[in-house]
mmCIF file of C-alpha atoms and ligand atoms in Angstrom:
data_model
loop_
_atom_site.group_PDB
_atom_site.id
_atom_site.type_symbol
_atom_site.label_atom_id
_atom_site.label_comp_id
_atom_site.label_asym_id
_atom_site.label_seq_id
_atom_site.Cartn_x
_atom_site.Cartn_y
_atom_site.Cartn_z
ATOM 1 C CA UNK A 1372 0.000 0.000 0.000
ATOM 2 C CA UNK A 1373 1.360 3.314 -0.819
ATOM 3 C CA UNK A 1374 0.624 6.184 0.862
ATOM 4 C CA UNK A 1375 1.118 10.119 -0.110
ATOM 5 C CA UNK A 1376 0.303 13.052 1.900
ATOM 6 C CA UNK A 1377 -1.165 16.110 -0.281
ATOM 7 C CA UNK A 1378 -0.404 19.101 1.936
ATOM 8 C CA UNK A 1379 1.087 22.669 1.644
ATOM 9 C CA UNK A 1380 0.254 25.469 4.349
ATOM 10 C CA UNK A 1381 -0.983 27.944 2.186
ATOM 11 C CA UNK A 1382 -4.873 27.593 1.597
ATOM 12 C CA UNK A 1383 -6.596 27.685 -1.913
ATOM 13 C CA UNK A 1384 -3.736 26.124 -4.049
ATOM 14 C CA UNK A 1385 -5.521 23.104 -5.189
ATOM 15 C CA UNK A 1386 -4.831 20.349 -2.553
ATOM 16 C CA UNK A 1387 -8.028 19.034 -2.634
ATOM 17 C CA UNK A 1388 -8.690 19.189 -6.379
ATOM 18 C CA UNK A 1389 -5.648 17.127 -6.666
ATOM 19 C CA UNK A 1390 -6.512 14.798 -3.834
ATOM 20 C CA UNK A 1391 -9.868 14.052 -5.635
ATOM 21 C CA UNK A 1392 -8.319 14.168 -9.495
ATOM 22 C CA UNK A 1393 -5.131 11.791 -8.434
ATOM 23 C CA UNK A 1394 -7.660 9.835 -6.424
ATOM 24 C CA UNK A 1395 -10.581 8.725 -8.917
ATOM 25 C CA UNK A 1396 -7.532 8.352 -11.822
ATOM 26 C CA UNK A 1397 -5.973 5.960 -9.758
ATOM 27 C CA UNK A 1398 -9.283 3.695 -9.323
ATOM 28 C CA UNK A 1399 -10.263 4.514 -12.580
ATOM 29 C CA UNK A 1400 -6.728 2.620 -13.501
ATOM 30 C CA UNK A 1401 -7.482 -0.475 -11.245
ATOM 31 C CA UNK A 1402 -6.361 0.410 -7.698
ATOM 32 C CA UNK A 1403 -7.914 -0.006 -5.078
ATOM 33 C CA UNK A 1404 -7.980 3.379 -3.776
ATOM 34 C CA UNK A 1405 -9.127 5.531 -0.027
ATOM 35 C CA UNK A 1406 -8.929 9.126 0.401
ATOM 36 C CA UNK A 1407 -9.021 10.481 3.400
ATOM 37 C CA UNK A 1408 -9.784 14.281 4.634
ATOM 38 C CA UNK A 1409 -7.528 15.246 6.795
ATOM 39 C CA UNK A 1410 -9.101 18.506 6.440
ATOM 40 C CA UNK A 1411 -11.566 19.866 9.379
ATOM 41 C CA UNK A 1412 -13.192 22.217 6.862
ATOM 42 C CA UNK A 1413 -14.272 19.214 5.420
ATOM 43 C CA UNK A 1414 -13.525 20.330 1.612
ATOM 44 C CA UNK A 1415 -13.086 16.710 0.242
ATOM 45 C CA UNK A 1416 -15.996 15.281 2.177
ATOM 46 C CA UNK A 1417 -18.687 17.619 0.623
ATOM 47 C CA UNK A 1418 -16.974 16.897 -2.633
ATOM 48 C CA UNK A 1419 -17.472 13.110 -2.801
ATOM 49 C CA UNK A 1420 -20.669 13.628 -0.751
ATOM 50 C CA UNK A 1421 -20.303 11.432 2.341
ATOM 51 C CA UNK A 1422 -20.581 14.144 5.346
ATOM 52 C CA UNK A 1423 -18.197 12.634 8.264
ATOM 53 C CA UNK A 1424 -20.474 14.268 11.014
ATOM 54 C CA UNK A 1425 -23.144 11.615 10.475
ATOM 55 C CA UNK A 1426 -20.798 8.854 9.645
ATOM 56 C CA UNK A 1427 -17.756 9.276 11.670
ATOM 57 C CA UNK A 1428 -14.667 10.918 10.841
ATOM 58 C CA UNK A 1429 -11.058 10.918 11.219
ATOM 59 C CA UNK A 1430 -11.777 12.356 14.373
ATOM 60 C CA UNK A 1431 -12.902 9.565 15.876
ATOM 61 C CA UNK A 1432 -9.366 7.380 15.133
ATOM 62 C CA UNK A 1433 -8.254 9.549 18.370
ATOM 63 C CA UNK A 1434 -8.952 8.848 22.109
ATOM 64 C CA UNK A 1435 -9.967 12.356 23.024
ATOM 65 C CA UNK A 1436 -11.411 13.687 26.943
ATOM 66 C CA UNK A 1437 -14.975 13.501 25.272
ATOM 67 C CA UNK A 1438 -14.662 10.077 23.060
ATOM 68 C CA UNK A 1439 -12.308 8.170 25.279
ATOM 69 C CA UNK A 1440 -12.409 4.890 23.174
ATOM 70 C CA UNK A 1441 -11.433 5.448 18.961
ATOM 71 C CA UNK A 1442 -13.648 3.782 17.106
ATOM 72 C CA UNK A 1443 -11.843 0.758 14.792
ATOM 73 C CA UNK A 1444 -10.890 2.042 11.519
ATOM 74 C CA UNK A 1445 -12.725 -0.095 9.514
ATOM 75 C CA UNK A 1446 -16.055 1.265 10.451
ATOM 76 C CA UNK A 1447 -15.119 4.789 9.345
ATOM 77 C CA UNK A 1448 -14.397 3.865 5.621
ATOM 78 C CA UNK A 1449 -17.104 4.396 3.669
ATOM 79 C CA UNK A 1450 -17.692 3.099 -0.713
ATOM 80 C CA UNK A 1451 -18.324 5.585 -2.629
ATOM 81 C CA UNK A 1452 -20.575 5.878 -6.372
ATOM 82 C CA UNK A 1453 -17.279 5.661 -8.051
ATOM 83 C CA UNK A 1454 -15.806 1.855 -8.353
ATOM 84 C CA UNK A 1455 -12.664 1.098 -5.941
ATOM 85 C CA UNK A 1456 -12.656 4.660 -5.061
ATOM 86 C CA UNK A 1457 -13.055 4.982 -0.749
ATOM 87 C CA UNK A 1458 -13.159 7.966 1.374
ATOM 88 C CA UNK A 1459 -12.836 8.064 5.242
ATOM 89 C CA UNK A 1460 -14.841 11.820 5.730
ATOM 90 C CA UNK A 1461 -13.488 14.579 7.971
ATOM 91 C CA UNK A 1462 -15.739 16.584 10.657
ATOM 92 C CA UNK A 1463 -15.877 20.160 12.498
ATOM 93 C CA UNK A 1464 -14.866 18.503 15.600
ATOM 94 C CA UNK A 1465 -11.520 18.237 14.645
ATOM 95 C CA UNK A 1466 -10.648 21.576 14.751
ATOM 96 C CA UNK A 1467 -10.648 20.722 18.920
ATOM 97 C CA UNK A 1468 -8.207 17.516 18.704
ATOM 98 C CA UNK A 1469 -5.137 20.285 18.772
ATOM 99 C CA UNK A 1470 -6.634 21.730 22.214
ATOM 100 C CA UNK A 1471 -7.559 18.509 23.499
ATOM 101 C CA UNK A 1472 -4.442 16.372 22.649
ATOM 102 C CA UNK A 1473 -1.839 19.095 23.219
ATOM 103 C CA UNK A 1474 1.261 17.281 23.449
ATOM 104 C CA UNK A 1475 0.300 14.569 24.911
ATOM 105 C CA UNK A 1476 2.954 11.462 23.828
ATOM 106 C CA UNK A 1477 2.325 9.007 20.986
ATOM 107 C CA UNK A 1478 -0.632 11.080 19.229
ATOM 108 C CA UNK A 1479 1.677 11.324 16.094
ATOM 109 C CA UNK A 1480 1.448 7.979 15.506
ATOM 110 C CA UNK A 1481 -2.206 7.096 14.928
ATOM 111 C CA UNK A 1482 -3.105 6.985 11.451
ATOM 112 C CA UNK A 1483 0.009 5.223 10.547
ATOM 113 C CA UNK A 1484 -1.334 2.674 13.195
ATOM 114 C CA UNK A 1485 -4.865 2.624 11.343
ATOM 115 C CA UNK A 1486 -3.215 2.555 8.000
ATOM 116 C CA UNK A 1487 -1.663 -0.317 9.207
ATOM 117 C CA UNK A 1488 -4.615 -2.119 10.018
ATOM 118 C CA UNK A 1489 -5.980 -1.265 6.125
ATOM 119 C CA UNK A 1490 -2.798 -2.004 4.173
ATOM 120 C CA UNK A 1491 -5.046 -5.620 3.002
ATOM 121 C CA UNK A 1492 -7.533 -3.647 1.525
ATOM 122 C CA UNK A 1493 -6.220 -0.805 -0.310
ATOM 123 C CA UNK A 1494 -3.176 -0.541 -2.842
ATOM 124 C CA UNK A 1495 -3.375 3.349 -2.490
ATOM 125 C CA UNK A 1496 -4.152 5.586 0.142
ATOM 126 C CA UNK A 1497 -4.256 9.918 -0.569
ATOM 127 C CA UNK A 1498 -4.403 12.364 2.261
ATOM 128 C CA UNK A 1499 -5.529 15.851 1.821
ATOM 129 C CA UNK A 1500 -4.344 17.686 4.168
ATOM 130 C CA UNK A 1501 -5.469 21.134 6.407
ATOM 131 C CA UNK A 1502 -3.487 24.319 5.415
ATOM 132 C CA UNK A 1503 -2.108 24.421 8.898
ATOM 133 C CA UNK A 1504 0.781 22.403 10.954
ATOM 134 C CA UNK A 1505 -0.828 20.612 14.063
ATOM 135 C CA UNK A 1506 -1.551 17.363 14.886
ATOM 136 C CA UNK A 1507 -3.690 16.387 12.006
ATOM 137 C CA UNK A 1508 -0.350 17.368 9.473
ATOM 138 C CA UNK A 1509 1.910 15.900 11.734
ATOM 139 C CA UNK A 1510 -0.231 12.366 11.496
ATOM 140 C CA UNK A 1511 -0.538 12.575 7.817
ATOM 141 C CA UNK A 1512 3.426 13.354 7.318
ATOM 142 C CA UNK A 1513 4.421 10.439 9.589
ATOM 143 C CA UNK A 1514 2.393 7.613 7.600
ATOM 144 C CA UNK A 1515 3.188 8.902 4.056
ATOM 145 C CA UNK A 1516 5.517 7.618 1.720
ATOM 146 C CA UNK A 1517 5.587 10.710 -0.225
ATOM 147 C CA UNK A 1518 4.899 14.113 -0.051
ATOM 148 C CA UNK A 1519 2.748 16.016 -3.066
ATOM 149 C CA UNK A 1520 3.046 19.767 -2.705
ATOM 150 C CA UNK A 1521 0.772 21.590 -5.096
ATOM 151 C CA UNK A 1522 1.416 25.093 -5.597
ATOM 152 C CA UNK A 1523 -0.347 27.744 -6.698
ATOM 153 C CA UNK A 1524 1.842 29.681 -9.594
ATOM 154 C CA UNK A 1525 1.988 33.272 -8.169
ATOM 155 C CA UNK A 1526 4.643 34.805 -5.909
ATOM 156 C CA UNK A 1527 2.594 34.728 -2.904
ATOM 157 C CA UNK A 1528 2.858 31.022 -3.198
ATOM 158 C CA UNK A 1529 6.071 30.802 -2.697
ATOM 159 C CA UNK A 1530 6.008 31.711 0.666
ATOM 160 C CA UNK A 1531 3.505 29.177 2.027
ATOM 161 C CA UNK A 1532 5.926 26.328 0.047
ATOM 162 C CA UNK A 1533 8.903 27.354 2.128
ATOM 163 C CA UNK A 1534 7.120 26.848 5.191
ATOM 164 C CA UNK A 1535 5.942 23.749 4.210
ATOM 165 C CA UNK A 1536 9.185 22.455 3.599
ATOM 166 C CA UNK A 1537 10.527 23.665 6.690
ATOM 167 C CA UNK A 1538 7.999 21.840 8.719
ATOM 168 C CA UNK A 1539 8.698 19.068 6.141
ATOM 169 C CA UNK A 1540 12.311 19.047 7.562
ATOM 170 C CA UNK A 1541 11.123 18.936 11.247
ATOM 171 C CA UNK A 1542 9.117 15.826 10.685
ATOM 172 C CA UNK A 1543 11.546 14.069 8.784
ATOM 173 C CA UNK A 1544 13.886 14.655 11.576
ATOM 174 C CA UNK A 1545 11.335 12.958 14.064
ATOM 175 C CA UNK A 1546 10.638 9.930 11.842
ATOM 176 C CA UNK A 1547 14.352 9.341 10.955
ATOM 177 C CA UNK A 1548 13.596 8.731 7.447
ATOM 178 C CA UNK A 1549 13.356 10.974 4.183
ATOM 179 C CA UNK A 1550 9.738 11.127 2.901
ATOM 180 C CA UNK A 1551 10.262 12.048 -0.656
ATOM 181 C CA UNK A 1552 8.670 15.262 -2.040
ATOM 182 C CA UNK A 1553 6.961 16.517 -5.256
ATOM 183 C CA UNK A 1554 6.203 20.237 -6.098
ATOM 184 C CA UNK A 1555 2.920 20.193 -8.185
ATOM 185 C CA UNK A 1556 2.736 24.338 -9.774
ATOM 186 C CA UNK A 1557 -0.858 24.582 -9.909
ATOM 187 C CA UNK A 1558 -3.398 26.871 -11.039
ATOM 188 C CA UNK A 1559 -0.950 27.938 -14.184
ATOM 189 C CA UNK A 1560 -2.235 30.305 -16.784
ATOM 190 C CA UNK A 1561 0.346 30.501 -19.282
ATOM 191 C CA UNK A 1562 -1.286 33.855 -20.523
ATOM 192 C CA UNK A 1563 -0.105 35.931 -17.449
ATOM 193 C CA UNK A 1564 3.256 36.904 -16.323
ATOM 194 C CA UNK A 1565 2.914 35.981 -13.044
ATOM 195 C CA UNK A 1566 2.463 32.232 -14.078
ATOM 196 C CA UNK A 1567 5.274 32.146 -16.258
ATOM 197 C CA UNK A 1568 7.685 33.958 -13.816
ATOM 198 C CA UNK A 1569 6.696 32.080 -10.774
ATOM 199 C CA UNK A 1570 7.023 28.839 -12.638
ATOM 200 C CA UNK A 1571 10.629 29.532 -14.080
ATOM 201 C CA UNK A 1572 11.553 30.151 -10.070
ATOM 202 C CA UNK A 1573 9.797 26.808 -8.758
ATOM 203 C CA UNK A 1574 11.997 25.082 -11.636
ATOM 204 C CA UNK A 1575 15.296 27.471 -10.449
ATOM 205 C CA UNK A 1576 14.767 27.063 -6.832
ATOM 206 C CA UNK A 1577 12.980 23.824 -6.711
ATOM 207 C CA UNK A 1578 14.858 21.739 -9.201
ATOM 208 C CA UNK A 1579 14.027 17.638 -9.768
ATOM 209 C CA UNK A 1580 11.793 18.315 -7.091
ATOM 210 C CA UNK A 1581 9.316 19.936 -9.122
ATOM 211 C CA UNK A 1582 7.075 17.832 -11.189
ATOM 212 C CA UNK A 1583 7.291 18.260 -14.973
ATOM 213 C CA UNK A 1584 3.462 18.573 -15.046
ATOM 214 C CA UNK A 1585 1.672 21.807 -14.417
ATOM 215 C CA UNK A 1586 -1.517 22.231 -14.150
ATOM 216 C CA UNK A 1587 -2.907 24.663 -15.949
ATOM 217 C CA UNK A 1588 -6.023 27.102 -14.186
ATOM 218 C CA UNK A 1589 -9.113 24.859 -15.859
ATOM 219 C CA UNK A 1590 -12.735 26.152 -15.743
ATOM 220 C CA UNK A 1591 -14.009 22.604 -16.245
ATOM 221 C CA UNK A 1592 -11.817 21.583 -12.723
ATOM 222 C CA UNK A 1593 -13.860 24.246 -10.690
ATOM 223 C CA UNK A 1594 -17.295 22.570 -12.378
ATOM 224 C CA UNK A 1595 -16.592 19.004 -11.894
ATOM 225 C CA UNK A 1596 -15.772 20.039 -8.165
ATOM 226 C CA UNK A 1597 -18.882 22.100 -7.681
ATOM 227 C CA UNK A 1598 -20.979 19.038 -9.516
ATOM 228 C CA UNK A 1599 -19.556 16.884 -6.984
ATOM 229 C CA UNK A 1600 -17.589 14.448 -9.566
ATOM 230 C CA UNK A 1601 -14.158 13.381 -9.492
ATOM 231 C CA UNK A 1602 -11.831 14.830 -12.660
ATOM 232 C CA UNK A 1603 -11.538 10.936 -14.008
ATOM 233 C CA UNK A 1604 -15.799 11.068 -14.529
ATOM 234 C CA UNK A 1605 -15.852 14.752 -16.055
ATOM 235 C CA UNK A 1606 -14.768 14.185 -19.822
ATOM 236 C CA UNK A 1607 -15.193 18.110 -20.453
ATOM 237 C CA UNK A 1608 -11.948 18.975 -18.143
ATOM 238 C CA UNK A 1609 -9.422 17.693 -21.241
ATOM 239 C CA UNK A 1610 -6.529 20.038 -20.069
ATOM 240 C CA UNK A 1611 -6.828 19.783 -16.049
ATOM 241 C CA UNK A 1612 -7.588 15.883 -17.162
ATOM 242 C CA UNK A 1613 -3.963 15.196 -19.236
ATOM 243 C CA UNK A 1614 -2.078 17.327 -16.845
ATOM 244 C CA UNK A 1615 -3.279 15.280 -14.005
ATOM 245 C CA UNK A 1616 -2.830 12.385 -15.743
ATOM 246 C CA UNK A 1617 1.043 13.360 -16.705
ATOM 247 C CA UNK A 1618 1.496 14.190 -13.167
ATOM 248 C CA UNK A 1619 0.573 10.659 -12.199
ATOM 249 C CA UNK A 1620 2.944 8.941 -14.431
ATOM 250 C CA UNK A 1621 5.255 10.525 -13.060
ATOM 251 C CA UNK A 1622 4.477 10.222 -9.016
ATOM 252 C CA UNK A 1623 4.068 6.491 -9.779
ATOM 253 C CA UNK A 1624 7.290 6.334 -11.300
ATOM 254 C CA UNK A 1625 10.047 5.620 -8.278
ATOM 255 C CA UNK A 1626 7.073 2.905 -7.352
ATOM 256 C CA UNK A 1627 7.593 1.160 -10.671
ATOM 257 C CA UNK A 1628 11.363 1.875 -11.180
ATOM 258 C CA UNK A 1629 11.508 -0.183 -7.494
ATOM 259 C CA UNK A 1630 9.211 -3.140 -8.127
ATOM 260 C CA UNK A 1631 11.000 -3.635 -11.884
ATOM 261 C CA UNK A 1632 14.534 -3.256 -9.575
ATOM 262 C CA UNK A 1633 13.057 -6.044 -7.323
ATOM 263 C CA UNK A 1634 12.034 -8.246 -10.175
ATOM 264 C CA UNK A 1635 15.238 -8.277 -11.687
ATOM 265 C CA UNK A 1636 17.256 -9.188 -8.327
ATOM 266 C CA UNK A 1637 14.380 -12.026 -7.925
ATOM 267 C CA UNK A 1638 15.443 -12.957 -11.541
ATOM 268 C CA UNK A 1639 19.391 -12.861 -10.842
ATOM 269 C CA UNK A 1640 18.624 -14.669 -7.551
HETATM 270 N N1 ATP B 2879 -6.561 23.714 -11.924
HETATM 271 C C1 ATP B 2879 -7.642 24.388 -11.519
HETATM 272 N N2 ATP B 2879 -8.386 25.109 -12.395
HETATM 273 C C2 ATP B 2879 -9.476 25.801 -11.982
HETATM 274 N N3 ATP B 2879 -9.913 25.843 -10.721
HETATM 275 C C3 ATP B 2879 -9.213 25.151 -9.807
HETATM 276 C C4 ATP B 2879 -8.046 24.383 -10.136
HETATM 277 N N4 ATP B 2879 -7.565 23.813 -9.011
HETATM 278 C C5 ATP B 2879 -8.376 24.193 -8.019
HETATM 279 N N5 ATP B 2879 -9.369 25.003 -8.477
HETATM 280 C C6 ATP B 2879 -10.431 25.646 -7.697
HETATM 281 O O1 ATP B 2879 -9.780 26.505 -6.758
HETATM 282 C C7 ATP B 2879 -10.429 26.446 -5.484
HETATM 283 C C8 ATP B 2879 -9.422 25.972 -4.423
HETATM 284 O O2 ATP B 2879 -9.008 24.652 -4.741
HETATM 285 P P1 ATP B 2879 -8.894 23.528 -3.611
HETATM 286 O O3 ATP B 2879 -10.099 23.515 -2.757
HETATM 287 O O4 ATP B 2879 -8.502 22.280 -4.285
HETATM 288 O O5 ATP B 2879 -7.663 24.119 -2.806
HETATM 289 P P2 ATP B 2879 -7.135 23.697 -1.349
HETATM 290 O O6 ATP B 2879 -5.659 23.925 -1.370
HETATM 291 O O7 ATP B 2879 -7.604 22.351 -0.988
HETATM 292 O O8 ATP B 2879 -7.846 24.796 -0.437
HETATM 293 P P3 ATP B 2879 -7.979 24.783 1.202
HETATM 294 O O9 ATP B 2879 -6.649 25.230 1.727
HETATM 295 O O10 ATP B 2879 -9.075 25.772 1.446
HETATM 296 O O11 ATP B 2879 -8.313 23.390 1.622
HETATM 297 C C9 ATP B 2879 -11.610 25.503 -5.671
HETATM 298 O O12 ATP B 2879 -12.743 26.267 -5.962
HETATM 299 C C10 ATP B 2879 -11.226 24.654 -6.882
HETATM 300 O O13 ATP B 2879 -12.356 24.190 -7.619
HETATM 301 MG MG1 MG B 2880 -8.671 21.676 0.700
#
């Protein structure tokens, strides 16, 4: 089961969108596939359309003053319309799980331990995660294998990605392994200035480390969100649709480079 963590802590730059569009490409392609909102405003939740404060949320993993017990993880996963394509929802009520945990020890360590407990049922698990670093990013960074950062192609941006990858840095430190990271620029009109300048830094700055998709700003992206369909189900988005699909040949990549390295040593064995 592989597991990435879509996160950056600047709101708005398409976290969700890709969540959702990486998400429903991946089932469409055969996987087995859970997303999981991370997010207490609850973005990807009313997207899909299964509301996590009537069926449970990822607030509910944690054994909090007012639900002392977490309920098994199992019971929080819920099918969606699309085939192979799960989502565990996100609620309101875990805005409070920073205040109530605090630092209380081992709370950093919970999804990974409810991933854990999933691993037989899915081959791919997405995490769209809040804008802000608390316990809730903290979680998601410590179970991923890899790190998707979209961001938003304006200088503003910028800003928000450097934070992220300081706190990136932090975690890593704690978990005493890497956890491999992809800049996604998103939101790219190729028309404007902005775009193209803020692009050509990302690629300066950024490197290998930024993917060699873009997406580009897509009318059709906004509609299939507010029509509640996932990108791979919304034919009209042909642009958003090929750049996401670009971008996940390429995150899927390092998997397949591994599992062909691991054939051929089971061959020379
Ligand atoms: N490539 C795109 N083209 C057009 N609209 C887009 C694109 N990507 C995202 N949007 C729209 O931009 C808005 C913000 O996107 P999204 O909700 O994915 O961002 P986010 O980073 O998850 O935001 P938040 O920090 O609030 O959770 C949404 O209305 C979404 O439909
Ligand atoms: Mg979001």
């Amino acid at each position: 089961m592989q597991t990435w963590a879509i996160a950056n802590q600047k709101g708005g730059v398409g976290k969700t969108t890709t969540t959702v569009a990486l998400g429903s490409l991946l089932a469409a392609a055969g996987e087995r596939t859970l997303l999981i909102d991370m997010d207490p405003h609850a973005s990807l939740s009313g997207y899909i359309g299964v509301e996590g404060g009537t069926h449970g949320s990822v607030y509910d993993l944690f054994g909090t003053s007012g639900n002392a017990i977490p309920l098994p993880v199992r019971t929080l996963v819920h099918a969606t319309r699309w085939d192979r394509l799960s989502v565990l929802p996100a609620s309101a009520a875990m805005i409070t799980l920073d205040r109530q945990l605090g630092t209380r020890a081992g709370q950093g360590l919970v999804l990974s331990q409810a991933l854990a407990e999933l691993a037989p049922d899915f081959d791919h698990v997405l995490l769209d995660c809040p804008p802000t670093l608390g316990v809730l990013m903290v979680n998601a960074l410590a179970a991923s294998d890899r790190l998707v950062v979209p961001t938003q192609t304006e200088a503003l941006a910028l800003a928000g990605l450097e934070r992220m990858l300081r706190s990136l840095s932090m975690i890593e430190r704690s978990r005493g392994r890497p956890l491999p990271r992809t800049i996604v620029p998103t939101l790219y009109d190729a028309r404007t200035h902005a775009s193209r300048a803020c692009l050509a830094q990302l690629r300066e700055q950024y490197g290998d480390s930024v993917s060699e998709a873009v997406i580009p700003t897509d009318t059709q992206i906004r509609e299939a969100s507010a029509a509640g369909i996932p990108l791979a189900s919304w034919p009209a988005a042909k642009r958003g649709g090929m750049a996401y699909r670009q971008l996940l040949d390429e995150l899927r990549l390092p998997a397949r480079e591994a599992s062909v390295a691991s054939s051929a040593r089971d061959a020379a064995a």
